[in-house]
XYZ file of C-alpha atoms in Angstrom:
333
model
C 0.028 0.150 -0.125
C 1.189 3.108 -0.591
C 2.396 6.293 1.788
C -0.391 8.213 0.172
C -3.453 5.863 1.042
C -1.848 4.610 4.549
C -2.413 8.202 5.887
C -4.857 8.707 4.452
C -8.095 8.261 6.647
C -11.590 6.704 4.539
C -15.005 7.624 5.637
C -18.499 6.653 4.060
C -21.813 9.358 3.713
C -24.816 7.497 3.126
C -28.142 9.309 2.088
C -30.559 6.325 2.896
C -31.723 6.433 -1.212
C -34.632 4.106 -1.394
C -35.356 1.061 -3.734
C -38.212 0.207 -6.612
C -39.833 -2.207 -4.611
C -38.063 -1.576 -1.170
C -39.792 1.221 1.345
C -38.455 4.052 2.992
C -38.449 2.505 6.471
C -36.587 0.278 4.400
C -33.941 2.413 3.594
C -32.823 3.998 6.665
C -32.372 -0.028 8.814
C -30.554 -0.427 5.692
C -28.318 3.263 5.859
C -28.208 1.924 9.986
C -26.498 -1.628 9.395
C -24.276 -0.124 6.620
C -22.571 1.922 9.153
C -22.425 -1.147 10.746
C -20.172 -2.589 8.781
C -18.671 0.231 7.782
C -17.634 0.441 11.547
C -16.583 -4.048 10.878
C -14.742 -2.688 8.178
C -12.326 -0.206 10.016
C -13.615 3.609 8.543
C -13.322 6.853 10.424
C -16.628 7.833 10.226
C -20.497 7.698 8.919
C -22.338 10.221 7.874
C -26.108 10.774 6.971
C -27.861 13.266 5.177
C -30.770 16.185 4.902
C -33.675 16.222 2.615
C -37.059 17.131 2.124
C -39.164 15.542 0.380
C -37.318 13.696 -2.186
C -39.189 10.854 -3.050
C -35.971 8.435 -3.588
C -34.349 9.847 -0.234
C -35.911 8.621 2.841
C -33.441 10.458 5.156
C -34.949 13.339 6.371
C -33.387 13.699 10.189
C -30.036 13.150 9.615
C -29.516 14.432 14.220
C -32.342 11.459 14.478
C -30.895 8.930 12.257
C -27.516 9.493 13.147
C -28.079 8.454 16.752
C -29.908 5.445 15.464
C -26.868 4.897 14.059
C -24.755 5.515 17.077
C -26.894 3.677 19.825
C -26.606 1.057 16.663
C -22.319 1.274 17.174
C -20.378 1.557 19.147
C -16.433 2.909 18.248
C -16.609 4.864 14.508
C -17.240 8.155 14.629
C -21.445 9.187 13.605
C -22.399 13.016 12.240
C -24.182 14.294 9.728
C -23.084 15.860 6.165
C -25.771 17.689 6.521
C -27.410 19.248 8.304
C -28.199 22.033 6.026
C -28.484 24.920 8.779
C -30.222 27.817 6.002
C -33.140 25.244 7.056
C -33.457 25.169 10.863
C -32.472 27.901 13.414
C -29.787 27.727 15.491
C -30.140 27.058 18.504
C -32.654 24.366 17.566
C -29.373 22.310 15.417
C -26.768 23.613 18.428
C -29.728 21.981 20.933
C -29.879 18.642 19.469
C -26.183 17.999 18.556
C -25.803 19.042 22.442
C -27.288 16.171 23.555
C -25.811 13.306 20.305
C -22.812 14.189 22.314
C -23.823 13.800 25.869
C -25.537 10.714 24.783
C -22.092 9.693 22.477
C -19.443 11.606 23.942
C -16.047 11.808 21.803
C -18.164 9.843 18.234
C -20.480 13.143 17.428
C -19.351 15.540 14.051
C -21.248 18.550 13.377
C -21.208 18.295 8.646
C -22.988 21.572 7.432
C -24.408 22.147 4.732
C -25.727 25.397 2.765
C -28.540 24.572 0.633
C -32.381 25.424 1.308
C -35.047 23.320 0.064
C -35.408 20.917 -2.914
C -38.372 22.821 -4.457
C -40.146 26.105 -4.373
C -42.516 23.851 -2.546
C -40.202 22.632 0.051
C -39.132 25.744 0.621
C -42.402 27.034 1.461
C -43.279 23.813 3.667
C -39.720 25.123 5.610
C -40.621 28.283 5.589
C -37.833 29.171 3.934
C -36.615 31.073 0.911
C -33.528 30.814 -1.245
C -31.582 33.547 -0.619
C -31.725 32.141 2.817
C -28.723 30.607 2.094
C -26.651 34.035 1.707
C -26.662 34.547 5.025
C -25.095 30.838 6.256
C -21.774 32.181 7.401
C -23.669 34.767 9.940
C -25.883 31.456 11.291
C -22.590 28.981 11.619
C -21.445 32.021 13.155
C -24.287 32.221 15.643
C -24.584 28.190 15.701
C -21.048 27.596 17.241
C -21.742 31.247 19.509
C -24.247 28.479 20.835
C -21.309 26.170 22.070
C -19.143 28.724 23.680
C -21.870 30.739 25.305
C -21.073 34.040 23.506
C -24.554 34.386 22.177
C -25.548 38.050 22.956
C -28.879 37.312 23.260
C -27.603 36.054 26.562
C -29.220 32.684 26.696
C -27.358 29.636 27.443
C -28.211 26.358 25.237
C -28.440 23.547 27.412
C -27.054 21.640 26.691
C -24.613 22.157 24.087
C -22.213 24.924 25.925
C -19.130 23.559 27.403
C -19.495 20.581 24.478
C -16.800 20.503 21.917
C -18.509 18.837 18.778
C -15.977 18.736 15.508
C -17.985 21.518 12.773
C -17.185 20.714 9.327
C -18.703 23.363 6.425
C -20.258 20.960 3.115
C -18.342 23.512 0.721
C -19.153 23.594 -3.481
C -19.376 27.508 -3.712
C -18.395 29.816 -1.832
C -18.201 27.257 1.008
C -14.574 27.258 0.620
C -14.034 31.196 1.867
C -16.242 30.354 4.584
C -14.881 28.084 6.110
C -11.725 28.797 5.621
C -12.776 32.198 7.314
C -14.561 30.432 9.784
C -11.384 28.291 10.595
C -13.020 25.379 10.034
C -12.798 21.930 8.042
C -13.883 21.583 4.774
C -16.066 18.836 2.819
C -15.479 19.028 -0.842
C -16.568 17.957 -4.172
C -16.750 16.002 -6.239
C -14.576 13.718 -7.966
C -16.322 13.976 -11.876
C -14.861 17.834 -11.797
C -11.139 17.970 -10.033
C -10.663 21.385 -11.728
C -13.150 22.277 -9.379
C -11.956 20.963 -6.870
C -8.708 21.535 -6.814
C -10.026 25.636 -7.265
C -11.563 25.749 -3.862
C -9.743 23.470 -2.397
C -6.952 26.270 -3.142
C -9.264 28.712 -2.074
C -9.750 27.095 1.408
C -5.965 26.883 2.011
C -5.295 30.569 1.622
C -8.195 32.247 3.324
C -7.283 29.894 6.259
C -7.224 31.790 9.893
C -6.827 29.097 13.025
C -9.153 29.026 15.146
C -9.726 27.466 18.655
C -11.587 24.360 16.414
C -9.010 23.553 13.855
C -5.154 25.404 13.880
C -4.514 24.182 10.372
C -6.509 23.950 7.022
C -8.213 20.084 7.146
C -9.928 18.491 3.393
C -11.750 15.766 3.397
C -12.659 15.469 -0.531
C -16.348 13.463 -0.960
C -17.670 11.281 -3.786
C -18.465 8.470 -5.681
C -16.112 4.975 -5.154
C -16.936 1.764 -6.616
C -14.977 -1.572 -5.979
C -15.434 -4.853 -7.776
C -13.434 -7.735 -9.455
C -13.844 -6.454 -12.857
C -13.989 -3.031 -14.501
C -17.493 -3.877 -15.372
C -19.694 -5.116 -12.619
C -17.612 -2.013 -10.314
C -19.530 0.326 -13.843
C -22.511 -1.136 -13.289
C -22.099 0.363 -9.147
C -22.943 3.053 -10.677
C -25.905 2.610 -12.776
C -28.747 3.374 -10.709
C -27.785 6.210 -9.695
C -26.716 8.194 -13.114
C -30.571 6.858 -14.302
C -31.810 8.841 -10.902
C -29.583 12.368 -11.553
C -30.691 11.953 -15.343
C -33.892 12.195 -14.185
C -34.261 14.031 -11.916
C -32.803 17.067 -14.255
C -35.422 16.334 -17.041
C -38.142 15.477 -14.933
C -37.794 17.430 -10.935
C -37.832 14.617 -9.126
C -35.932 12.336 -7.629
C -36.571 8.942 -8.537
C -35.643 5.534 -6.310
C -32.634 3.516 -7.530
C -33.948 0.600 -10.262
C -31.860 -2.349 -10.747
C -29.252 -2.147 -13.248
C -30.488 -4.517 -15.377
C -33.377 -2.537 -15.952
C -31.406 0.764 -16.254
C -29.089 -1.267 -19.124
C -32.603 -1.926 -21.015
C -33.956 1.827 -20.559
C -34.842 3.911 -23.318
C -33.522 7.225 -22.645
C -33.995 11.030 -25.314
C -31.433 12.524 -26.482
C -31.766 14.844 -23.297
C -31.717 12.244 -20.958
C -28.702 10.247 -22.195
C -26.315 12.828 -22.141
C -27.178 13.425 -18.059
C -26.831 9.896 -17.718
C -23.520 9.388 -19.750
C -22.266 12.545 -17.984
C -23.274 11.456 -14.361
C -20.931 8.411 -15.362
C -17.689 10.620 -15.955
C -15.396 11.612 -13.793
C -15.615 8.323 -11.039
C -13.733 6.216 -9.663
C -14.110 2.482 -9.742
C -12.250 -0.504 -11.514
C -10.474 -3.735 -9.615
C -8.543 -3.134 -5.994
C -5.731 -1.705 -8.316
C -7.316 0.478 -10.721
C -9.527 2.332 -7.630
C -6.078 2.302 -5.571
C -3.997 3.657 -8.282
C -6.918 6.702 -8.823
C -7.344 7.407 -5.173
C -3.753 7.739 -5.044
C -3.199 10.614 -7.519
C -7.053 12.496 -6.024
C -4.857 12.573 -2.930
C -1.885 13.734 -4.325
C -3.674 15.763 -5.904
C -5.854 17.545 -3.919
C -3.376 17.152 -0.077
C -6.641 15.310 1.060
C -6.452 14.255 4.757
C -9.868 12.214 4.734
C -12.160 10.552 1.806
C -15.447 9.984 2.670
C -17.194 8.073 -0.162
C -20.531 8.430 -1.106
C -21.472 5.756 -3.087
C -25.808 4.792 -3.873
C -26.757 1.575 -6.076
C -29.367 -0.838 -5.909
C -27.609 -3.857 -4.755
C -27.067 -3.661 -1.416
C -24.587 -6.679 -1.475
C -22.894 -5.085 -4.242
C -22.219 -2.213 -2.083
C -20.681 -3.934 0.171
C -18.362 -6.128 -1.563
C -17.441 -2.188 -2.599
C -17.352 -1.178 0.407
C -14.752 -4.363 0.469
C -12.670 -3.904 -1.536
C -12.176 -0.151 -0.747
C -11.022 -1.415 3.296
C -9.000 -4.021 1.765
C -7.009 -1.056 -0.382
C -7.122 1.549 2.509
C -5.728 -1.066 4.663
C -8.538 -0.701 7.447
C -9.700 -3.389 10.031
């Protein structure tokens, strides 16, 4: 194993994707089971996501799901990738993470994003507007203030005040600058657009200001990674999510994952085919040797300290085998 791989942390983000013929409750239970498997394989963290009103995603309450994951595991770090801060009051988010840290001390991460609802209808239901994302830096500062007891309101948050829950910023676009100014670790993707990713990392490192949370820049690169015994089988792992993304771009709704065989048989319009093939381009997939080589290149190009793998597919056994292969590549366990 190369020094680059052996010195890098590897973690998992699961988005609780629903599958054709399976229910949303099953998807949530699948997430908890995957966390247990990730812990046995030796992954560093296991994170869950936040989506509202999206047909193909069951994970709408990440701190609740994180509690279930933490309760079902013993050692792996557990967190969110992320809580979308503009959707919530910072005090409530601080309280939720304070409860999690109190119940599972030393194991909780607070990954935070700046996206607001998937559609206009969802934003209305949440009582939010697109413009709410513009004040993410202020919301982040307020949130961290509840842990430090520095709120100008004079109110003290219980139980978060005095607790240290590591915050991470999910950085796309200007998120890199916000993470740098706040002195926080940054999570950036995706692996399909390496140039854009490197530019964001460069901006982050150039503008980083040491803080009580992090003395130096800390970069987590996120993206899809698929490992199998042949490149063809690894490629098939990617097909269900690529089709779902293509469908969402052309129909405005995100569907449950379909089996790879069914995706291959589907007739696509030229527009759908374009989005589908774009979704497959640039992903990291192949045999263990091929993926190891590609990830080593990513780590050397970016200087990332951690890789956060976000793979979703219909076939749960193929997904688990992919993570087993990745664990072998990284020398985990």
